[in-house]
């Protein structure tokens, strides 16, 4: 059932992924048929979807997962640059951050294995693109769910070893919405939205927080903390609070079909002052949809790094007997404001975390506040 659904409906097959997917079918089908338990079945299904090398293809199992959800449980964002693995970003307060890793460092070994060898083992034989390599790197650096992860790094010609104590991702006690006023005159609103938070419905919380921003001359919307995939209802509800008229916010295209445009209607009191959206590599899934939607709906300026780059609009199928849910991109998505693929979106004001301005602290928020300074 999973193979048929993905083979017919996955929106991002190309000249490399479709042959690889079809070639591997027999092997993973046999592994799934031999599975004697749910964990064994999940392992076989995960092996199959790994052939797609797409972070937005995922399983939701009735049992506990043994791995880390990427990008949601990842705390090191690696990049492959001319044969070198560099750290582009480290998630604030994550295990890697606590251990002392930071943007700009070069990774040479993980768990005593040269990082190139670890990637090659994960990808297998055959040609690999840079996106393939970086997909594998994210899994290599995600580390075990629990335990010690040894990472060899190089920085300014000095080499050292960092031991990252991996702890099981714990449910956050942070509220889904955090709102306050900022600036010398407290006239800049700030709302942090935890997309995918499990502790409450975002839409009414956001409406309440936005109501307290009446009279502010600008608003900063912080979308850098995605706890999970999020909900489309919350995305549309938040967008509606910035729409002054029916406005296109996203374009979708299923395989073999024409493009379809999604429109949002105004709902409630509309916030019309300038809007700045903060994003980083952990702005993922619905967070990316919301950020790019706000560019179209509210002419928002986006500050930060590239986002997670999760591709497409999710479709899902529930497998019979096991009840495992398989989610995969069934439609390509495009930014309504430009028509460009959503996964390729870049901030209008990029921030290089390996050489930030403004000193220690939060360089992305610093850049946003500088942008909103009175001239």
PDB file of C-alpha atoms in Angstrom, residues 28-288:
ATOM      1  CA  UNK A  28      12.353  -3.649   1.236  1.00  0.00           C
ATOM      2  CA  UNK A  29       9.146  -5.515   0.400  1.00  0.00           C
ATOM      3  CA  UNK A  30      10.818  -8.762   1.484  1.00  0.00           C
ATOM      4  CA  UNK A  31      12.106  -7.123   4.675  1.00  0.00           C
ATOM      5  CA  UNK A  32       8.611  -5.855   5.522  1.00  0.00           C
ATOM      6  CA  UNK A  33       7.045  -9.253   4.788  1.00  0.00           C
ATOM      7  CA  UNK A  34       9.507 -10.960   7.161  1.00  0.00           C
ATOM      8  CA  UNK A  35       8.935  -8.468   9.976  1.00  0.00           C
ATOM      9  CA  UNK A  36       7.810 -10.233  13.129  1.00  0.00           C
ATOM     10  CA  UNK A  37       7.105  -7.123  15.183  1.00  0.00           C
ATOM     11  CA  UNK A  38       6.103  -3.495  14.764  1.00  0.00           C
ATOM     12  CA  UNK A  39       9.686  -2.226  15.319  1.00  0.00           C
ATOM     13  CA  UNK A  40      10.946  -4.569  12.581  1.00  0.00           C
ATOM     14  CA  UNK A  41       8.203  -3.394  10.226  1.00  0.00           C
ATOM     15  CA  UNK A  42       8.977   0.246  10.980  1.00  0.00           C
ATOM     16  CA  UNK A  43      12.665  -0.418  10.281  1.00  0.00           C
ATOM     17  CA  UNK A  44      11.826  -1.908   6.882  1.00  0.00           C
ATOM     18  CA  UNK A  45       9.484   0.952   5.983  1.00  0.00           C
ATOM     19  CA  UNK A  46      12.068   3.521   7.076  1.00  0.00           C
ATOM     20  CA  UNK A  47      14.628   1.809   4.867  1.00  0.00           C
ATOM     21  CA  UNK A  48      12.251   2.045   1.927  1.00  0.00           C
ATOM     22  CA  UNK A  49      11.407   5.729   2.321  1.00  0.00           C
ATOM     23  CA  UNK A  50      15.102   6.534   2.850  1.00  0.00           C
ATOM     24  CA  UNK A  51      15.537   5.741  -0.852  1.00  0.00           C
ATOM     25  CA  UNK A  52      13.721   9.040  -1.530  1.00  0.00           C
ATOM     26  CA  UNK A  53      16.223  11.061   0.553  1.00  0.00           C
ATOM     27  CA  UNK A  54      13.505  13.513   1.523  1.00  0.00           C
ATOM     28  CA  UNK A  55      13.089  14.835   5.086  1.00  0.00           C
ATOM     29  CA  UNK A  56       9.384  15.440   4.435  1.00  0.00           C
ATOM     30  CA  UNK A  57       8.608  11.736   3.974  1.00  0.00           C
ATOM     31  CA  UNK A  58       7.894  10.300   7.403  1.00  0.00           C
ATOM     32  CA  UNK A  59       6.234   7.556   9.390  1.00  0.00           C
ATOM     33  CA  UNK A  60       3.923   8.079  12.339  1.00  0.00           C
ATOM     34  CA  UNK A  61       3.956   4.821  14.273  1.00  0.00           C
ATOM     35  CA  UNK A  62       1.638   3.793  17.113  1.00  0.00           C
ATOM     36  CA  UNK A  63       4.764   2.835  19.084  1.00  0.00           C
ATOM     37  CA  UNK A  64       7.700   4.938  20.213  1.00  0.00           C
ATOM     38  CA  UNK A  65      10.206   6.003  17.569  1.00  0.00           C
ATOM     39  CA  UNK A  66      13.799   4.927  18.044  1.00  0.00           C
ATOM     40  CA  UNK A  67      15.279   7.715  15.969  1.00  0.00           C
ATOM     41  CA  UNK A  68      15.292  11.491  15.981  1.00  0.00           C
ATOM     42  CA  UNK A  69      12.743  13.362  13.895  1.00  0.00           C
ATOM     43  CA  UNK A  70      14.533  15.449  11.314  1.00  0.00           C
ATOM     44  CA  UNK A  71      14.591  18.410  11.342  1.00  0.00           C
ATOM     45  CA  UNK A  72      12.533  18.764  14.539  1.00  0.00           C
ATOM     46  CA  UNK A  73      14.906  16.840  16.846  1.00  0.00           C
ATOM     47  CA  UNK A  74      18.092  17.860  15.009  1.00  0.00           C
ATOM     48  CA  UNK A  75      20.377  20.413  16.675  1.00  0.00           C
ATOM     49  CA  UNK A  76      23.293  20.640  14.197  1.00  0.00           C
ATOM     50  CA  UNK A  77      22.693  21.865  10.645  1.00  0.00           C
ATOM     51  CA  UNK A  78      25.582  20.725   8.408  1.00  0.00           C
ATOM     52  CA  UNK A  79      26.536  21.873   4.915  1.00  0.00           C
ATOM     53  CA  UNK A  80      28.728  20.177   2.329  1.00  0.00           C
ATOM     54  CA  UNK A  81      31.091  22.688   0.764  1.00  0.00           C
ATOM     55  CA  UNK A  82      33.779  21.526  -1.660  1.00  0.00           C
ATOM     56  CA  UNK A  83      34.433  18.306   0.200  1.00  0.00           C
ATOM     57  CA  UNK A  84      34.242  19.863   3.666  1.00  0.00           C
ATOM     58  CA  UNK A  85      31.464  19.457   6.233  1.00  0.00           C
ATOM     59  CA  UNK A  86      30.856  22.753   7.992  1.00  0.00           C
ATOM     60  CA  UNK A  87      28.340  23.600  10.696  1.00  0.00           C
ATOM     61  CA  UNK A  88      25.957  26.259   9.405  1.00  0.00           C
ATOM     62  CA  UNK A  89      23.833  26.513  12.554  1.00  0.00           C
ATOM     63  CA  UNK A  90      23.425  25.002  16.012  1.00  0.00           C
ATOM     64  CA  UNK A  91      20.054  24.994  17.715  1.00  0.00           C
ATOM     65  CA  UNK A  92      20.022  27.207  20.794  1.00  0.00           C
ATOM     66  CA  UNK A  93      19.905  25.231  24.056  1.00  0.00           C
ATOM     67  CA  UNK A  94      20.186  21.904  22.217  1.00  0.00           C
ATOM     68  CA  UNK A  95      22.612  19.193  23.310  1.00  0.00           C
ATOM     69  CA  UNK A  96      25.203  20.356  20.758  1.00  0.00           C
ATOM     70  CA  UNK A  97      24.919  23.973  21.914  1.00  0.00           C
ATOM     71  CA  UNK A  98      25.411  22.926  25.535  1.00  0.00           C
ATOM     72  CA  UNK A  99      28.497  20.929  24.489  1.00  0.00           C
ATOM     73  CA  UNK A 100      30.027  24.009  22.846  1.00  0.00           C
ATOM     74  CA  UNK A 101      29.532  23.420  19.126  1.00  0.00           C
ATOM     75  CA  UNK A 102      28.809  26.499  17.025  1.00  0.00           C
ATOM     76  CA  UNK A 103      28.430  27.735  13.459  1.00  0.00           C
ATOM     77  CA  UNK A 104      31.610  27.897  11.404  1.00  0.00           C
ATOM     78  CA  UNK A 105      33.288  24.773  12.790  1.00  0.00           C
ATOM     79  CA  UNK A 106      34.319  21.954  10.441  1.00  0.00           C
ATOM     80  CA  UNK A 107      33.316  18.371  11.258  1.00  0.00           C
ATOM     81  CA  UNK A 108      35.915  15.719  10.399  1.00  0.00           C
ATOM     82  CA  UNK A 109      34.778  12.579  12.253  1.00  0.00           C
ATOM     83  CA  UNK A 110      31.643  11.331  14.006  1.00  0.00           C
ATOM     84  CA  UNK A 111      31.878   8.443  16.480  1.00  0.00           C
ATOM     85  CA  UNK A 112      35.510   7.946  15.356  1.00  0.00           C
ATOM     86  CA  UNK A 113      34.437   7.436  11.723  1.00  0.00           C
ATOM     87  CA  UNK A 114      35.526   9.912   9.021  1.00  0.00           C
ATOM     88  CA  UNK A 115      32.405  11.845   8.147  1.00  0.00           C
ATOM     89  CA  UNK A 116      32.820  11.119   4.425  1.00  0.00           C
ATOM     90  CA  UNK A 117      32.833   7.377   5.181  1.00  0.00           C
ATOM     91  CA  UNK A 118      29.710   7.658   7.334  1.00  0.00           C
ATOM     92  CA  UNK A 119      27.896   9.467   4.523  1.00  0.00           C
ATOM     93  CA  UNK A 120      29.072   6.986   1.901  1.00  0.00           C
ATOM     94  CA  UNK A 121      27.845   4.077   4.021  1.00  0.00           C
ATOM     95  CA  UNK A 122      24.419   5.683   4.361  1.00  0.00           C
ATOM     96  CA  UNK A 123      24.029   6.539   0.675  1.00  0.00           C
ATOM     97  CA  UNK A 124      25.543   3.373  -0.766  1.00  0.00           C
ATOM     98  CA  UNK A 125      27.063   3.036  -4.202  1.00  0.00           C
ATOM     99  CA  UNK A 126      26.152   5.244  -7.116  1.00  0.00           C
ATOM    100  CA  UNK A 127      26.097   8.926  -7.886  1.00  0.00           C
ATOM    101  CA  UNK A 128      25.031  11.285  -5.092  1.00  0.00           C
ATOM    102  CA  UNK A 129      24.030  14.916  -5.431  1.00  0.00           C
ATOM    103  CA  UNK A 130      24.841  17.608  -2.871  1.00  0.00           C
ATOM    104  CA  UNK A 131      21.237  17.479  -1.531  1.00  0.00           C
ATOM    105  CA  UNK A 132      21.673  13.693  -1.119  1.00  0.00           C
ATOM    106  CA  UNK A 133      24.927  14.201   0.798  1.00  0.00           C
ATOM    107  CA  UNK A 134      23.400  16.836   3.065  1.00  0.00           C
ATOM    108  CA  UNK A 135      20.374  14.605   3.699  1.00  0.00           C
ATOM    109  CA  UNK A 136      22.765  11.901   4.896  1.00  0.00           C
ATOM    110  CA  UNK A 137      24.833  14.373   6.924  1.00  0.00           C
ATOM    111  CA  UNK A 138      21.763  15.424   8.895  1.00  0.00           C
ATOM    112  CA  UNK A 139      21.215  11.810   9.894  1.00  0.00           C
ATOM    113  CA  UNK A 140      24.860  11.203  10.749  1.00  0.00           C
ATOM    114  CA  UNK A 141      24.973  14.285  12.983  1.00  0.00           C
ATOM    115  CA  UNK A 142      21.544  13.773  14.560  1.00  0.00           C
ATOM    116  CA  UNK A 143      23.199  11.189  16.772  1.00  0.00           C
ATOM    117  CA  UNK A 144      21.625   8.494  18.908  1.00  0.00           C
ATOM    118  CA  UNK A 145      18.408   9.205  20.751  1.00  0.00           C
ATOM    119  CA  UNK A 146      20.267   8.700  24.034  1.00  0.00           C
ATOM    120  CA  UNK A 147      23.994   8.381  24.674  1.00  0.00           C
ATOM    121  CA  UNK A 148      27.349   9.992  23.990  1.00  0.00           C
ATOM    122  CA  UNK A 149      28.165  11.314  20.529  1.00  0.00           C
ATOM    123  CA  UNK A 150      31.828  12.027  19.789  1.00  0.00           C
ATOM    124  CA  UNK A 151      32.391  14.708  17.138  1.00  0.00           C
ATOM    125  CA  UNK A 152      35.867  15.697  15.895  1.00  0.00           C
ATOM    126  CA  UNK A 153      36.033  19.295  14.738  1.00  0.00           C
ATOM    127  CA  UNK A 154      38.520  21.688  13.161  1.00  0.00           C
ATOM    128  CA  UNK A 155      38.484  25.417  13.773  1.00  0.00           C
ATOM    129  CA  UNK A 156      41.149  27.920  12.724  1.00  0.00           C
ATOM    130  CA  UNK A 157      43.586  25.016  12.048  1.00  0.00           C
ATOM    131  CA  UNK A 158      43.073  23.642  15.536  1.00  0.00           C
ATOM    132  CA  UNK A 159      41.518  20.225  16.019  1.00  0.00           C
ATOM    133  CA  UNK A 160      39.550  19.070  19.034  1.00  0.00           C
ATOM    134  CA  UNK A 161      36.962  16.531  20.118  1.00  0.00           C
ATOM    135  CA  UNK A 162      33.543  17.514  21.431  1.00  0.00           C
ATOM    136  CA  UNK A 163      31.488  14.956  23.314  1.00  0.00           C
ATOM    137  CA  UNK A 164      27.770  15.644  22.993  1.00  0.00           C
ATOM    138  CA  UNK A 165      25.609  14.044  25.664  1.00  0.00           C
ATOM    139  CA  UNK A 166      22.480  13.072  23.760  1.00  0.00           C
ATOM    140  CA  UNK A 167      19.331  13.137  25.844  1.00  0.00           C
ATOM    141  CA  UNK A 168      15.872  11.983  24.823  1.00  0.00           C
ATOM    142  CA  UNK A 169      13.804  14.876  23.436  1.00  0.00           C
ATOM    143  CA  UNK A 170      11.583  15.947  26.314  1.00  0.00           C
ATOM    144  CA  UNK A 171       8.163  17.572  25.984  1.00  0.00           C
ATOM    145  CA  UNK A 172       8.675  21.316  26.133  1.00  0.00           C
ATOM    146  CA  UNK A 173       7.122  23.296  28.942  1.00  0.00           C
ATOM    147  CA  UNK A 174       7.242  26.466  26.847  1.00  0.00           C
ATOM    148  CA  UNK A 175       3.860  27.947  25.934  1.00  0.00           C
ATOM    149  CA  UNK A 176       2.804  27.723  22.275  1.00  0.00           C
ATOM    150  CA  UNK A 177       2.771  31.525  22.091  1.00  0.00           C
ATOM    151  CA  UNK A 178       5.069  34.033  23.794  1.00  0.00           C
ATOM    152  CA  UNK A 179       4.225  37.725  23.367  1.00  0.00           C
ATOM    153  CA  UNK A 180       5.806  40.916  24.644  1.00  0.00           C
ATOM    154  CA  UNK A 181       6.650  44.459  23.633  1.00  0.00           C
ATOM    155  CA  UNK A 182      10.186  45.500  22.763  1.00  0.00           C
ATOM    156  CA  UNK A 183      12.227  48.606  21.981  1.00  0.00           C
ATOM    157  CA  UNK A 184      13.071  51.668  24.057  1.00  0.00           C
ATOM    158  CA  UNK A 185       9.501  52.895  23.791  1.00  0.00           C
ATOM    159  CA  UNK A 186       7.923  49.438  23.973  1.00  0.00           C
ATOM    160  CA  UNK A 187       6.273  50.123  20.633  1.00  0.00           C
ATOM    161  CA  UNK A 188       7.500  47.047  18.752  1.00  0.00           C
ATOM    162  CA  UNK A 189       5.472  43.888  19.208  1.00  0.00           C
ATOM    163  CA  UNK A 190       7.126  40.474  19.435  1.00  0.00           C
ATOM    164  CA  UNK A 191       5.298  37.147  19.157  1.00  0.00           C
ATOM    165  CA  UNK A 192       7.078  33.795  19.157  1.00  0.00           C
ATOM    166  CA  UNK A 193       5.001  30.987  17.660  1.00  0.00           C
ATOM    167  CA  UNK A 194       5.897  27.340  18.376  1.00  0.00           C
ATOM    168  CA  UNK A 195       4.582  25.621  15.264  1.00  0.00           C
ATOM    169  CA  UNK A 196       3.620  22.042  16.071  1.00  0.00           C
ATOM    170  CA  UNK A 197       3.375  22.618  19.831  1.00  0.00           C
ATOM    171  CA  UNK A 198       1.359  19.861  21.465  1.00  0.00           C
ATOM    172  CA  UNK A 199       0.103  21.929  24.386  1.00  0.00           C
ATOM    173  CA  UNK A 200      -2.729  23.921  22.925  1.00  0.00           C
ATOM    174  CA  UNK A 201      -4.487  25.279  19.854  1.00  0.00           C
ATOM    175  CA  UNK A 202      -2.295  27.966  18.286  1.00  0.00           C
ATOM    176  CA  UNK A 203      -5.076  29.931  16.598  1.00  0.00           C
ATOM    177  CA  UNK A 204      -6.914  31.306  19.672  1.00  0.00           C
ATOM    178  CA  UNK A 205      -3.639  31.814  21.543  1.00  0.00           C
ATOM    179  CA  UNK A 206      -2.275  33.819  18.615  1.00  0.00           C
ATOM    180  CA  UNK A 207      -5.442  35.898  18.302  1.00  0.00           C
ATOM    181  CA  UNK A 208      -5.209  36.798  21.982  1.00  0.00           C
ATOM    182  CA  UNK A 209      -1.530  37.720  21.728  1.00  0.00           C
ATOM    183  CA  UNK A 210      -2.094  39.841  18.629  1.00  0.00           C
ATOM    184  CA  UNK A 211      -4.875  41.703  20.417  1.00  0.00           C
ATOM    185  CA  UNK A 212      -2.315  42.928  22.952  1.00  0.00           C
ATOM    186  CA  UNK A 213      -0.214  44.419  20.129  1.00  0.00           C
ATOM    187  CA  UNK A 214      -2.737  47.135  19.291  1.00  0.00           C
ATOM    188  CA  UNK A 215      -0.928  50.434  18.827  1.00  0.00           C
ATOM    189  CA  UNK A 216       2.516  48.989  18.105  1.00  0.00           C
ATOM    190  CA  UNK A 217       4.314  50.517  15.141  1.00  0.00           C
ATOM    191  CA  UNK A 218       5.689  47.165  13.950  1.00  0.00           C
ATOM    192  CA  UNK A 219       5.539  43.475  14.776  1.00  0.00           C
ATOM    193  CA  UNK A 220       8.248  40.803  14.882  1.00  0.00           C
ATOM    194  CA  UNK A 221       6.905  37.287  14.363  1.00  0.00           C
ATOM    195  CA  UNK A 222       9.436  34.650  15.451  1.00  0.00           C
ATOM    196  CA  UNK A 223       8.976  31.304  13.672  1.00  0.00           C
ATOM    197  CA  UNK A 224      12.305  29.725  14.638  1.00  0.00           C
ATOM    198  CA  UNK A 225      11.021  27.070  17.014  1.00  0.00           C
ATOM    199  CA  UNK A 226       9.128  24.342  15.181  1.00  0.00           C
ATOM    200  CA  UNK A 227       8.214  21.545  17.574  1.00  0.00           C
ATOM    201  CA  UNK A 228       6.592  19.396  14.895  1.00  0.00           C
ATOM    202  CA  UNK A 229       4.855  19.478  11.516  1.00  0.00           C
ATOM    203  CA  UNK A 230       2.062  21.818  12.660  1.00  0.00           C
ATOM    204  CA  UNK A 231      -1.469  22.214  11.328  1.00  0.00           C
ATOM    205  CA  UNK A 232      -2.795  23.869   8.197  1.00  0.00           C
ATOM    206  CA  UNK A 233      -5.767  25.278  10.143  1.00  0.00           C
ATOM    207  CA  UNK A 234      -3.419  27.241  12.421  1.00  0.00           C
ATOM    208  CA  UNK A 235      -1.441  28.539   9.435  1.00  0.00           C
ATOM    209  CA  UNK A 236      -4.549  29.828   7.677  1.00  0.00           C
ATOM    210  CA  UNK A 237      -5.916  31.338  10.883  1.00  0.00           C
ATOM    211  CA  UNK A 238      -2.722  33.310  11.525  1.00  0.00           C
ATOM    212  CA  UNK A 239      -2.521  34.467   7.904  1.00  0.00           C
ATOM    213  CA  UNK A 240      -6.122  35.698   8.082  1.00  0.00           C
ATOM    214  CA  UNK A 241      -5.183  38.194  10.805  1.00  0.00           C
ATOM    215  CA  UNK A 242      -2.886  40.015   8.350  1.00  0.00           C
ATOM    216  CA  UNK A 243      -5.100  39.901   5.247  1.00  0.00           C
ATOM    217  CA  UNK A 244      -6.982  43.052   4.253  1.00  0.00           C
ATOM    218  CA  UNK A 245      -8.724  41.342   1.325  1.00  0.00           C
ATOM    219  CA  UNK A 246      -8.879  37.844  -0.207  1.00  0.00           C
ATOM    220  CA  UNK A 247      -5.228  37.182  -1.044  1.00  0.00           C
ATOM    221  CA  UNK A 248      -3.348  34.300  -2.715  1.00  0.00           C
ATOM    222  CA  UNK A 249      -0.809  32.896  -0.271  1.00  0.00           C
ATOM    223  CA  UNK A 250       0.358  29.569  -1.728  1.00  0.00           C
ATOM    224  CA  UNK A 251       0.407  27.728  -5.044  1.00  0.00           C
ATOM    225  CA  UNK A 252       0.225  23.906  -5.263  1.00  0.00           C
ATOM    226  CA  UNK A 253       0.700  21.424  -8.069  1.00  0.00           C
ATOM    227  CA  UNK A 254       0.022  17.681  -7.943  1.00  0.00           C
ATOM    228  CA  UNK A 255       1.763  15.389 -10.458  1.00  0.00           C
ATOM    229  CA  UNK A 256       0.097  15.665 -13.855  1.00  0.00           C
ATOM    230  CA  UNK A 257      -2.216  18.498 -12.796  1.00  0.00           C
ATOM    231  CA  UNK A 258      -2.271  22.281 -13.320  1.00  0.00           C
ATOM    232  CA  UNK A 259      -1.275  24.625 -10.532  1.00  0.00           C
ATOM    233  CA  UNK A 260      -3.896  25.580  -7.935  1.00  0.00           C
ATOM    234  CA  UNK A 261      -3.798  28.772  -5.877  1.00  0.00           C
ATOM    235  CA  UNK A 262      -4.795  28.893  -2.203  1.00  0.00           C
ATOM    236  CA  UNK A 263      -6.404  32.123  -0.991  1.00  0.00           C
ATOM    237  CA  UNK A 264      -6.878  33.424   2.540  1.00  0.00           C
ATOM    238  CA  UNK A 265      -9.771  35.640   3.664  1.00  0.00           C
ATOM    239  CA  UNK A 266      -9.562  38.366   6.343  1.00  0.00           C
ATOM    240  CA  UNK A 267     -10.828  37.261   9.746  1.00  0.00           C
ATOM    241  CA  UNK A 268     -11.126  39.539  12.761  1.00  0.00           C
ATOM    242  CA  UNK A 269      -9.168  42.731  13.348  1.00  0.00           C
ATOM    243  CA  UNK A 270      -6.357  43.020  10.799  1.00  0.00           C
ATOM    244  CA  UNK A 271      -2.821  43.965  11.838  1.00  0.00           C
ATOM    245  CA  UNK A 272      -1.528  46.404   9.204  1.00  0.00           C
ATOM    246  CA  UNK A 273       1.712  47.828  10.658  1.00  0.00           C
ATOM    247  CA  UNK A 274       5.055  46.620   9.213  1.00  0.00           C
ATOM    248  CA  UNK A 275       5.763  42.944   9.841  1.00  0.00           C
ATOM    249  CA  UNK A 276       9.161  41.248  10.179  1.00  0.00           C
ATOM    250  CA  UNK A 277       9.372  37.445  10.278  1.00  0.00           C
ATOM    251  CA  UNK A 278      12.331  35.630  11.878  1.00  0.00           C
ATOM    252  CA  UNK A 279      13.337  32.267  10.388  1.00  0.00           C
ATOM    253  CA  UNK A 280      16.189  29.793  10.575  1.00  0.00           C
ATOM    254  CA  UNK A 281      16.941  26.173   9.719  1.00  0.00           C
ATOM    255  CA  UNK A 282      14.374  25.034  12.313  1.00  0.00           C
ATOM    256  CA  UNK A 283      11.549  26.903  10.629  1.00  0.00           C
ATOM    257  CA  UNK A 284      10.067  23.787   9.075  1.00  0.00           C
ATOM    258  CA  UNK A 285       6.918  22.475   7.412  1.00  0.00           C
ATOM    259  CA  UNK A 286       3.966  24.682   8.304  1.00  0.00           C
ATOM    260  CA  UNK A 287       6.451  27.234   9.643  1.00  0.00           C
ATOM    261  CA  UNK A 288       7.814  27.591   6.115  1.00  0.00           C
TER     262      UNK A 288
END
